[in-house]
């Protein structure tokens, strides 16, 4: 998969950012800007807001490269988490600050945030799952193929196609599960 980054790459990128290498930020932006913008847009439903969150996330990463802890997961996952939290923070702030009669009620706002968070997690899960699983799911969902047709299209056995579809769906089913809020490392639990 093109977006896979080995942990070694993550650590090197963090070190380069810590040294203040502007080229590192440019490389990171090229790799993850579309992910950040897409996730932010899912939450905010607004291009301008998604652009702002994208700038804020990369600004935060540039100013705080040591906030990333490779022991907690990949750099991609950390950036996605920062994006989701910042977008939700912006959504809450905009709804709170808005004095218009068409603002969302507290319950409606929280429901919208939950729905956007689930959608953002589902997007992230699909984009970060191994290519063979993603390909099987895409054939089943977009092309409406059953496991036999997917097996033929992928050039694998029917058992392998079923396994890929089952694993892909199991991963995707975790999107609705709220992430644990127990203990977060520094920099992981607050808005930017």
CSV table of C-alpha atoms in Angstrom, one decimal:
chain,number,residue,atom,x,y,z
A,1,UNK,CA,0.0,0.0,0.0
A,2,UNK,CA,1.4,3.4,-0.9
A,3,UNK,CA,0.6,5.1,2.4
A,4,UNK,CA,2.2,2.4,4.5
A,5,UNK,CA,5.1,3.9,6.5
A,6,UNK,CA,7.5,1.6,8.4
A,7,UNK,CA,8.1,2.6,12.0
A,8,UNK,CA,11.7,3.4,11.0
A,9,UNK,CA,10.4,6.1,8.6
A,10,UNK,CA,8.2,7.5,11.4
A,11,UNK,CA,11.1,7.8,13.8
A,12,UNK,CA,13.3,9.4,11.1
A,13,UNK,CA,10.6,11.8,10.2
A,14,UNK,CA,10.2,12.8,13.8
A,15,UNK,CA,13.9,13.4,14.2
A,16,UNK,CA,14.0,15.5,11.0
A,17,UNK,CA,11.1,17.6,12.3
A,18,UNK,CA,12.8,18.0,15.7
A,19,UNK,CA,15.9,19.3,13.9
A,20,UNK,CA,13.7,21.9,12.1
A,21,UNK,CA,14.0,20.5,8.5
A,22,UNK,CA,11.5,22.3,6.4
A,23,UNK,CA,11.8,19.6,3.8
A,24,UNK,CA,10.6,17.0,6.3
A,25,UNK,CA,7.5,19.0,6.9
A,26,UNK,CA,6.9,19.3,3.1
A,27,UNK,CA,7.4,15.5,2.8
A,28,UNK,CA,5.0,14.9,5.7
A,29,UNK,CA,2.4,17.3,4.2
A,30,UNK,CA,2.7,15.6,0.8
A,31,UNK,CA,2.1,12.2,2.3
A,32,UNK,CA,-0.8,13.1,4.8
A,33,UNK,CA,-2.5,16.3,3.7
A,34,UNK,CA,-5.3,14.6,1.8
A,35,UNK,CA,-6.0,12.3,4.8
A,36,UNK,CA,-6.0,15.3,7.2
A,37,UNK,CA,-8.3,17.4,5.0
A,38,UNK,CA,-10.7,14.5,4.3
A,39,UNK,CA,-11.0,13.6,8.0
A,40,UNK,CA,-11.5,17.3,8.9
A,41,UNK,CA,-14.1,17.8,6.2
A,42,UNK,CA,-16.0,14.7,7.4
A,43,UNK,CA,-16.4,16.3,10.8
A,44,UNK,CA,-16.9,19.9,9.8
A,45,UNK,CA,-18.7,19.5,6.4
A,46,UNK,CA,-16.9,22.7,5.4
A,47,UNK,CA,-13.9,23.1,3.0
A,48,UNK,CA,-12.7,26.3,4.7
A,49,UNK,CA,-12.8,24.7,8.1
A,50,UNK,CA,-11.1,21.6,6.8
A,51,UNK,CA,-8.4,23.8,5.3
A,52,UNK,CA,-8.0,25.6,8.7
A,53,UNK,CA,-7.7,22.3,10.6
A,54,UNK,CA,-5.2,21.0,8.1
A,55,UNK,CA,-3.0,24.1,8.6
A,56,UNK,CA,-3.4,23.8,12.4
A,57,UNK,CA,-2.5,20.1,12.5
A,58,UNK,CA,0.6,20.5,10.4
A,59,UNK,CA,1.5,23.6,12.4
A,60,UNK,CA,1.2,21.6,15.6
A,61,UNK,CA,3.3,18.8,14.3
A,62,UNK,CA,5.9,21.2,13.1
A,63,UNK,CA,6.0,23.0,16.5
A,64,UNK,CA,5.7,19.8,18.6
A,65,UNK,CA,7.4,16.9,16.9
A,66,UNK,CA,8.3,15.4,20.3
A,67,UNK,CA,4.6,15.1,21.2
A,68,UNK,CA,4.5,12.0,18.9
A,69,UNK,CA,5.3,8.8,20.7
A,70,UNK,CA,6.2,6.0,18.3
A,71,UNK,CA,5.3,3.5,21.1
A,72,UNK,CA,1.7,4.6,20.8
A,73,UNK,CA,1.3,3.9,17.1
A,74,UNK,CA,2.2,5.1,13.7
A,75,UNK,CA,2.8,8.7,12.7
A,76,UNK,CA,-0.1,8.4,10.4
A,77,UNK,CA,-2.4,7.3,13.2
A,78,UNK,CA,-1.2,10.1,15.4
A,79,UNK,CA,-1.8,12.7,12.7
A,80,UNK,CA,-5.3,11.2,12.1
A,81,UNK,CA,-6.1,11.4,15.8
A,82,UNK,CA,-4.9,15.0,16.0
A,83,UNK,CA,-7.1,15.9,13.1
A,84,UNK,CA,-10.2,14.3,14.5
A,85,UNK,CA,-9.7,16.0,17.8
A,86,UNK,CA,-9.0,19.4,16.3
A,87,UNK,CA,-12.0,19.1,14.0
A,88,UNK,CA,-14.3,18.1,16.8
A,89,UNK,CA,-12.9,20.9,18.9
A,90,UNK,CA,-13.6,23.4,16.1
A,91,UNK,CA,-17.1,22.1,15.5
A,92,UNK,CA,-18.0,22.4,19.2
A,93,UNK,CA,-16.5,25.9,19.3
A,94,UNK,CA,-18.3,27.1,16.2
A,95,UNK,CA,-21.6,25.7,17.5
A,96,UNK,CA,-21.1,27.3,20.9
A,97,UNK,CA,-20.0,30.7,19.5
A,98,UNK,CA,-22.9,30.8,17.0
A,99,UNK,CA,-25.8,32.8,18.3
A,100,UNK,CA,-28.1,32.0,15.4
A,101,UNK,CA,-31.4,30.3,15.8
A,102,UNK,CA,-30.4,27.5,13.5
A,103,UNK,CA,-27.6,26.2,15.7
A,104,UNK,CA,-27.7,22.6,16.8
A,105,UNK,CA,-28.9,21.8,20.2
A,106,UNK,CA,-26.4,20.1,22.6
A,107,UNK,CA,-27.8,16.7,21.9
A,108,UNK,CA,-27.9,17.2,18.1
A,109,UNK,CA,-24.4,18.6,18.1
A,110,UNK,CA,-23.1,15.6,20.1
A,111,UNK,CA,-24.9,13.2,17.7
A,112,UNK,CA,-23.4,15.0,14.7
A,113,UNK,CA,-19.9,14.7,16.3
A,114,UNK,CA,-20.4,11.0,17.0
A,115,UNK,CA,-21.6,10.4,13.4
A,116,UNK,CA,-18.7,12.4,12.0
A,117,UNK,CA,-16.2,10.6,14.2
A,118,UNK,CA,-17.5,7.2,13.2
A,119,UNK,CA,-17.3,8.2,9.5
A,120,UNK,CA,-13.8,9.5,10.0
A,121,UNK,CA,-12.6,6.4,11.8
A,122,UNK,CA,-14.2,4.2,9.1
A,123,UNK,CA,-12.4,6.2,6.4
A,124,UNK,CA,-9.1,5.9,8.2
A,125,UNK,CA,-9.6,2.1,8.8
A,126,UNK,CA,-10.3,1.6,5.1
A,127,UNK,CA,-7.3,3.7,3.9
A,128,UNK,CA,-4.9,2.1,6.4
A,129,UNK,CA,-6.0,-1.6,6.0
A,130,UNK,CA,-3.8,-3.9,3.9
A,131,UNK,CA,-4.4,-3.6,0.2
A,132,UNK,CA,-5.7,-7.2,-0.3
A,133,UNK,CA,-8.4,-6.6,2.3
A,134,UNK,CA,-9.3,-3.2,0.9
A,135,UNK,CA,-9.5,-4.6,-2.7
A,136,UNK,CA,-11.8,-7.4,-1.6
A,137,UNK,CA,-14.1,-4.9,0.2
A,138,UNK,CA,-14.1,-2.5,-2.7
A,139,UNK,CA,-15.2,-5.4,-5.1
A,140,UNK,CA,-17.9,-6.4,-2.7
A,141,UNK,CA,-19.2,-2.9,-1.9
A,142,UNK,CA,-18.7,-0.8,-5.0
A,143,UNK,CA,-18.9,-3.6,-7.7
A,144,UNK,CA,-21.5,-5.6,-5.8
A,145,UNK,CA,-19.6,-8.8,-6.2
A,146,UNK,CA,-20.0,-11.8,-4.0
A,147,UNK,CA,-17.0,-13.7,-2.6
A,148,UNK,CA,-16.9,-16.1,-5.6
A,149,UNK,CA,-16.7,-13.2,-8.1
A,150,UNK,CA,-14.2,-11.3,-5.9
A,151,UNK,CA,-12.0,-14.4,-5.7
A,152,UNK,CA,-12.0,-14.6,-9.5
A,153,UNK,CA,-11.3,-10.9,-9.9
A,154,UNK,CA,-8.5,-11.1,-7.3
A,155,UNK,CA,-7.0,-14.4,-8.6
A,156,UNK,CA,-7.3,-16.0,-5.2
A,157,UNK,CA,-9.3,-19.0,-3.8
A,158,UNK,CA,-12.8,-18.6,-2.7
A,159,UNK,CA,-11.7,-19.4,0.9
A,160,UNK,CA,-9.1,-16.6,0.7
A,161,UNK,CA,-11.7,-14.2,-0.7
A,162,UNK,CA,-14.1,-15.0,2.2
A,163,UNK,CA,-11.2,-14.6,4.7
A,164,UNK,CA,-10.3,-11.2,3.3
A,165,UNK,CA,-13.9,-10.0,3.3
A,166,UNK,CA,-14.4,-11.2,6.8
A,167,UNK,CA,-11.3,-9.6,8.1
A,168,UNK,CA,-12.0,-6.4,6.3
A,169,UNK,CA,-15.5,-6.2,7.7
A,170,UNK,CA,-14.3,-7.0,11.2
A,171,UNK,CA,-11.8,-4.1,11.0
A,172,UNK,CA,-14.5,-1.8,9.6
A,173,UNK,CA,-16.9,-2.8,12.4
A,174,UNK,CA,-14.6,-1.3,15.0
A,175,UNK,CA,-15.3,2.2,13.6
A,176,UNK,CA,-18.3,2.6,15.8
A,177,UNK,CA,-16.4,1.7,19.0
A,178,UNK,CA,-15.4,4.8,20.9
A,179,UNK,CA,-11.7,5.0,21.5
A,180,UNK,CA,-10.6,4.5,25.1
A,181,UNK,CA,-10.4,7.7,27.0
A,182,UNK,CA,-8.6,6.3,30.0
A,183,UNK,CA,-4.9,7.3,29.8
A,184,UNK,CA,-3.5,9.5,27.0
A,185,UNK,CA,0.1,10.4,26.6
A,186,UNK,CA,1.0,14.1,26.7
A,187,UNK,CA,-0.3,15.9,23.6
A,188,UNK,CA,-2.7,13.2,22.7
A,189,UNK,CA,-5.8,14.3,24.7
A,190,UNK,CA,-6.2,18.0,24.1
A,191,UNK,CA,-7.2,20.3,21.3
A,192,UNK,CA,-4.3,21.8,19.4
